[in-house]
mmCIF file of C-alpha atoms and ligand atoms in Angstrom:
data_model
loop_
_atom_site.group_PDB
_atom_site.id
_atom_site.type_symbol
_atom_site.label_atom_id
_atom_site.label_comp_id
_atom_site.label_asym_id
_atom_site.label_seq_id
_atom_site.Cartn_x
_atom_site.Cartn_y
_atom_site.Cartn_z
ATOM 1 C CA MET A 138 64.159 34.499 -55.261
ATOM 2 C CA ALA A 139 67.329 34.167 -53.250
ATOM 3 C CA PHE A 140 67.511 35.452 -49.683
ATOM 4 C CA GLU A 141 69.221 38.830 -49.339
ATOM 5 C CA LEU A 142 71.395 40.262 -46.584
ATOM 6 C CA PRO A 143 69.363 43.151 -45.131
ATOM 7 C CA ALA A 144 71.096 46.479 -44.607
ATOM 8 C CA LEU A 145 71.877 47.365 -41.000
ATOM 9 C CA PRO A 146 69.210 49.854 -39.844
ATOM 10 C CA TYR A 147 71.948 52.094 -38.279
ATOM 11 C CA ALA A 148 75.663 52.811 -38.666
ATOM 12 C CA PHE A 149 78.304 50.297 -37.543
ATOM 13 C CA ASP A 150 79.310 52.600 -34.669
ATOM 14 C CA ALA A 151 75.736 53.455 -33.619
ATOM 15 C CA LEU A 152 75.673 51.025 -30.688
ATOM 16 C CA GLU A 153 79.007 52.183 -29.206
ATOM 17 C CA PRO A 154 80.177 51.852 -26.487
ATOM 18 C CA ASN A 155 77.896 48.885 -25.793
ATOM 19 C CA ILE A 156 78.802 47.076 -29.005
ATOM 20 C CA ASP A 157 81.863 48.311 -30.890
ATOM 21 C CA ALA A 158 81.871 49.284 -34.567
ATOM 22 C CA ARG A 159 84.476 46.733 -35.677
ATOM 23 C CA THR A 160 82.449 43.883 -34.162
ATOM 24 C CA MET A 161 79.283 45.125 -35.902
ATOM 25 C CA GLU A 162 81.086 45.484 -39.238
ATOM 26 C CA ILE A 163 82.486 41.935 -39.163
ATOM 27 C CA HIS A 164 79.332 40.450 -37.647
ATOM 28 C CA HIS A 165 77.033 41.883 -40.320
ATOM 29 C CA GLY A 166 79.355 42.054 -43.324
ATOM 30 C CA LYS A 167 81.126 38.713 -42.850
ATOM 31 C CA HIS A 168 79.164 36.385 -40.563
ATOM 32 C CA HIS A 169 75.589 37.300 -41.515
ATOM 33 C CA ALA A 170 76.584 37.627 -45.164
ATOM 34 C CA ALA A 171 78.121 34.150 -45.085
ATOM 35 C CA TYR A 172 74.992 32.593 -43.540
ATOM 36 C CA THR A 173 72.902 34.248 -46.250
ATOM 37 C CA ASN A 174 75.139 33.116 -49.116
ATOM 38 C CA ASN A 175 75.528 29.606 -47.740
ATOM 39 C CA LEU A 176 71.755 29.261 -47.237
ATOM 40 C CA ASN A 177 71.152 30.265 -50.848
ATOM 41 C CA ALA A 178 73.800 27.815 -52.030
ATOM 42 C CA ALA A 179 72.269 24.980 -49.990
ATOM 43 C CA LEU A 180 68.776 25.618 -51.415
ATOM 44 C CA ALA A 181 69.768 26.363 -55.020
ATOM 45 C CA GLY A 182 68.227 23.940 -57.479
ATOM 46 C CA THR A 183 66.119 22.177 -54.830
ATOM 47 C CA GLU A 184 62.331 22.058 -54.534
ATOM 48 C CA HIS A 185 62.605 24.361 -51.511
ATOM 49 C CA GLU A 186 64.005 27.321 -53.427
ATOM 50 C CA GLY A 187 61.598 30.251 -53.036
ATOM 51 C CA LYS A 188 59.989 29.077 -49.794
ATOM 52 C CA SER A 189 59.782 31.512 -46.868
ATOM 53 C CA ILE A 190 62.442 31.216 -44.205
ATOM 54 C CA GLU A 191 59.714 30.688 -41.588
ATOM 55 C CA SER A 192 58.283 27.669 -43.420
ATOM 56 C CA ILE A 193 61.765 26.189 -43.831
ATOM 57 C CA LEU A 194 62.553 26.628 -40.109
ATOM 58 C CA ALA A 195 59.201 25.106 -39.082
ATOM 59 C CA ASN A 196 60.201 21.885 -40.904
ATOM 60 C CA ILE A 197 63.945 22.083 -40.338
ATOM 61 C CA SER A 198 64.247 18.438 -39.212
ATOM 62 C CA GLN A 199 63.692 17.486 -42.872
ATOM 63 C CA PHE A 200 66.609 19.610 -44.115
ATOM 64 C CA SER A 201 70.375 19.220 -44.236
ATOM 65 C CA PRO A 202 72.657 20.541 -41.484
ATOM 66 C CA ALA A 203 73.754 23.254 -43.954
ATOM 67 C CA VAL A 204 70.188 24.593 -44.209
ATOM 68 C CA ARG A 205 69.652 24.297 -40.442
ATOM 69 C CA ASN A 206 72.849 26.171 -39.562
ATOM 70 C CA ASN A 207 72.703 28.824 -42.276
ATOM 71 C CA GLY A 208 68.909 29.225 -42.333
ATOM 72 C CA GLY A 209 68.965 29.740 -38.586
ATOM 73 C CA GLY A 210 71.870 32.147 -38.934
ATOM 74 C CA PHE A 211 70.077 34.106 -41.647
ATOM 75 C CA PHE A 212 66.838 34.449 -39.645
ATOM 76 C CA ASN A 213 68.421 35.005 -36.233
ATOM 77 C CA HIS A 214 70.614 37.897 -37.337
ATOM 78 C CA ASN A 215 67.741 39.511 -39.287
ATOM 79 C CA LEU A 216 65.895 39.619 -35.964
ATOM 80 C CA PHE A 217 68.938 40.630 -33.917
ATOM 81 C CA TRP A 218 69.721 43.855 -35.835
ATOM 82 C CA THR A 219 66.129 45.082 -35.560
ATOM 83 C CA ILE A 220 65.720 44.575 -31.817
ATOM 84 C CA MET A 221 68.703 46.816 -31.068
ATOM 85 C CA SER A 222 68.834 50.584 -31.520
ATOM 86 C CA PRO A 223 71.078 53.531 -30.632
ATOM 87 C CA ASN A 224 67.904 54.919 -29.023
ATOM 88 C CA GLY A 225 67.321 51.749 -27.036
ATOM 89 C CA SER A 226 66.371 51.618 -23.387
ATOM 90 C CA PRO A 227 67.106 49.189 -20.539
ATOM 91 C CA THR A 228 63.414 48.590 -19.847
ATOM 92 C CA PRO A 229 60.183 48.656 -21.875
ATOM 93 C CA ALA A 230 57.976 51.702 -21.358
ATOM 94 C CA GLU A 231 55.206 51.378 -18.792
ATOM 95 C CA GLY A 232 51.813 51.097 -20.398
ATOM 96 C CA THR A 233 53.088 49.028 -23.330
ATOM 97 C CA ALA A 234 51.739 45.531 -23.972
ATOM 98 C CA ILE A 235 55.183 43.944 -23.645
ATOM 99 C CA HIS A 236 55.725 45.610 -20.260
ATOM 100 C CA ALA A 237 52.411 44.234 -18.991
ATOM 101 C CA ALA A 238 53.113 40.760 -20.410
ATOM 102 C CA ILE A 239 56.562 40.547 -18.797
ATOM 103 C CA THR A 240 54.912 41.400 -15.478
ATOM 104 C CA ALA A 241 52.029 38.942 -15.938
ATOM 105 C CA ASP A 242 53.883 36.009 -17.548
ATOM 106 C CA LEU A 243 57.444 36.260 -16.213
ATOM 107 C CA GLY A 244 57.111 37.708 -12.727
ATOM 108 C CA GLY A 245 58.264 41.231 -13.560
ATOM 109 C CA PHE A 246 61.125 42.846 -15.392
ATOM 110 C CA ASP A 247 63.880 42.110 -12.865
ATOM 111 C CA THR A 248 63.057 38.399 -12.861
ATOM 112 C CA PHE A 249 62.885 38.366 -16.658
ATOM 113 C CA LYS A 250 66.260 40.124 -16.962
ATOM 114 C CA LYS A 251 67.892 37.716 -14.503
ATOM 115 C CA ASP A 252 66.467 34.671 -16.323
ATOM 116 C CA PHE A 253 67.325 35.996 -19.794
ATOM 117 C CA ALA A 254 70.887 36.898 -18.747
ATOM 118 C CA ALA A 255 71.308 33.454 -17.184
ATOM 119 C CA ALA A 256 70.004 31.790 -20.361
ATOM 120 C CA GLY A 257 72.702 33.584 -22.346
ATOM 121 C CA ALA A 258 75.495 33.225 -19.815
ATOM 122 C CA THR A 259 74.990 29.507 -19.206
ATOM 123 C CA ARG A 260 74.565 28.475 -22.846
ATOM 124 C CA PHE A 261 77.722 26.354 -23.260
ATOM 125 C CA GLY A 262 79.677 27.154 -26.407
ATOM 126 C CA SER A 263 77.773 29.063 -29.072
ATOM 127 C CA GLY A 264 74.092 29.896 -29.229
ATOM 128 C CA TRP A 265 71.322 32.353 -28.470
ATOM 129 C CA ALA A 266 69.107 33.523 -25.607
ATOM 130 C CA TRP A 267 65.447 34.136 -26.503
ATOM 131 C CA LEU A 268 62.275 35.796 -25.345
ATOM 132 C CA SER A 269 59.398 34.184 -27.244
ATOM 133 C CA VAL A 270 55.623 33.944 -27.406
ATOM 134 C CA GLY A 271 54.371 30.366 -26.965
ATOM 135 C CA ALA A 272 51.343 28.724 -28.558
ATOM 136 C CA ASP A 273 49.396 29.638 -25.389
ATOM 137 C CA GLY A 274 50.127 33.323 -26.021
ATOM 138 C CA LYS A 275 52.396 33.573 -22.992
ATOM 139 C CA LEU A 276 55.998 34.740 -22.936
ATOM 140 C CA PHE A 277 58.845 32.362 -22.126
ATOM 141 C CA VAL A 278 62.646 32.577 -21.892
ATOM 142 C CA SER A 279 64.885 29.919 -23.416
ATOM 143 C CA SER A 280 68.229 29.366 -25.075
ATOM 144 C CA SER A 281 69.314 27.329 -28.063
ATOM 145 C CA PRO A 282 72.623 25.944 -29.348
ATOM 146 C CA ASN A 283 74.422 27.045 -32.509
ATOM 147 C CA GLN A 284 71.981 28.836 -34.868
ATOM 148 C CA ASP A 285 68.862 26.978 -33.725
ATOM 149 C CA ASN A 286 65.830 29.019 -32.629
ATOM 150 C CA PRO A 287 62.314 28.500 -31.186
ATOM 151 C CA LEU A 288 60.690 28.476 -34.651
ATOM 152 C CA MET A 289 62.401 25.177 -35.467
ATOM 153 C CA ASP A 290 60.479 21.927 -35.101
ATOM 154 C CA VAL A 291 63.524 20.526 -33.289
ATOM 155 C CA ALA A 292 63.433 23.221 -30.576
ATOM 156 C CA GLU A 293 62.943 22.104 -26.958
ATOM 157 C CA LYS A 294 60.604 25.057 -26.384
ATOM 158 C CA LYS A 295 58.740 26.199 -29.477
ATOM 159 C CA GLY A 296 57.304 29.659 -30.091
ATOM 160 C CA THR A 297 57.756 32.924 -31.934
ATOM 161 C CA PRO A 298 60.964 34.705 -30.895
ATOM 162 C CA ILE A 299 60.529 38.448 -30.323
ATOM 163 C CA LEU A 300 63.898 39.213 -28.686
ATOM 164 C CA GLY A 301 67.143 37.339 -29.276
ATOM 165 C CA LEU A 302 70.702 37.727 -28.067
ATOM 166 C CA ASP A 303 73.624 36.272 -29.976
ATOM 167 C CA VAL A 304 76.109 34.799 -27.469
ATOM 168 C CA TRP A 305 78.572 33.423 -30.019
ATOM 169 C CA GLU A 306 82.081 34.717 -29.271
ATOM 170 C CA HIS A 307 82.074 36.525 -32.645
ATOM 171 C CA ALA A 308 79.355 38.794 -31.214
ATOM 172 C CA TYR A 309 81.482 40.173 -28.364
ATOM 173 C CA TYR A 310 85.052 38.846 -28.190
ATOM 174 C CA LEU A 311 86.882 41.874 -29.664
ATOM 175 C CA ASN A 312 85.581 44.165 -26.939
ATOM 176 C CA TYR A 313 84.658 41.856 -24.066
ATOM 177 C CA GLN A 314 87.002 38.873 -24.553
ATOM 178 C CA ASN A 315 85.803 36.134 -22.170
ATOM 179 C CA ARG A 316 83.440 38.441 -20.241
ATOM 180 C CA ARG A 317 80.146 37.290 -21.750
ATOM 181 C CA PRO A 318 78.094 38.477 -18.730
ATOM 182 C CA ASP A 319 79.411 42.050 -19.255
ATOM 183 C CA TYR A 320 78.346 41.919 -22.914
ATOM 184 C CA ILE A 321 74.889 40.700 -21.866
ATOM 185 C CA GLU A 322 74.563 43.560 -19.365
ATOM 186 C CA SER A 323 75.545 46.094 -22.063
ATOM 187 C CA PHE A 324 73.045 44.574 -24.502
ATOM 188 C CA PHE A 325 70.278 45.718 -22.171
ATOM 189 C CA ASN A 326 71.286 49.354 -22.872
ATOM 190 C CA VAL A 327 70.495 49.065 -26.582
ATOM 191 C CA ILE A 328 67.311 46.981 -26.727
ATOM 192 C CA ASN A 329 64.716 48.450 -29.078
ATOM 193 C CA TRP A 330 61.651 47.772 -26.918
ATOM 194 C CA GLU A 331 59.330 49.440 -29.428
ATOM 195 C CA GLU A 332 60.289 46.790 -31.962
ATOM 196 C CA VAL A 333 60.012 43.998 -29.371
ATOM 197 C CA ASN A 334 56.540 45.293 -28.473
ATOM 198 C CA ARG A 335 55.567 45.383 -32.170
ATOM 199 C CA ARG A 336 56.739 41.785 -32.594
ATOM 200 C CA TYR A 337 54.910 40.748 -29.412
ATOM 201 C CA LEU A 338 51.619 42.162 -30.688
ATOM 202 C CA ALA A 339 52.137 40.549 -34.098
ATOM 203 C CA ALA A 340 52.924 37.144 -32.542
ATOM 204 C CA LYS A 341 49.840 37.229 -30.317
HETATM 205 MN MN1 MN3 B 573 76.278 36.055 -34.869
#
């Protein structure tokens, strides 16, 4: 079974004005599609064909750069589309598990937002900012280069990512040009905290 590009769960223009329709169309239809196709091509005819993406990422040090880059790209964008929503909100609802965990593990929402934004803004070149659940069950913020992520055995900080932000220029350059911090600020308007909370509970 080859990996398939998932449909976007909303229209290309649904996240306007925070993320513009043209960026979403190219990002999903070209970039994510290419990662998916290239991952399938890299696995075709090998013993790893048919394995889950999670099991491949957990042992990524044993794979080729093509599988690392495209497998990461496939997984990361699958996550990215689901944790955004046109009905998103800047903060998680009080009373939710993720709200309580951000307070308990990360010193409160404002500290989390500052640390997460800094992780994205200071990632040199291309990469991702992450909010993840560690093996100890606690939340942590990190960033990774290229299409790496915290599920990979090569990650500096390993865990289950529940929120990710793509800070590659292809994710924001049409609308924000070099203003990555403005893109990061706008991202906080469209976070689907219900989905992040669901992923948090599943990862625990
Ligand atoms: Mn991308």
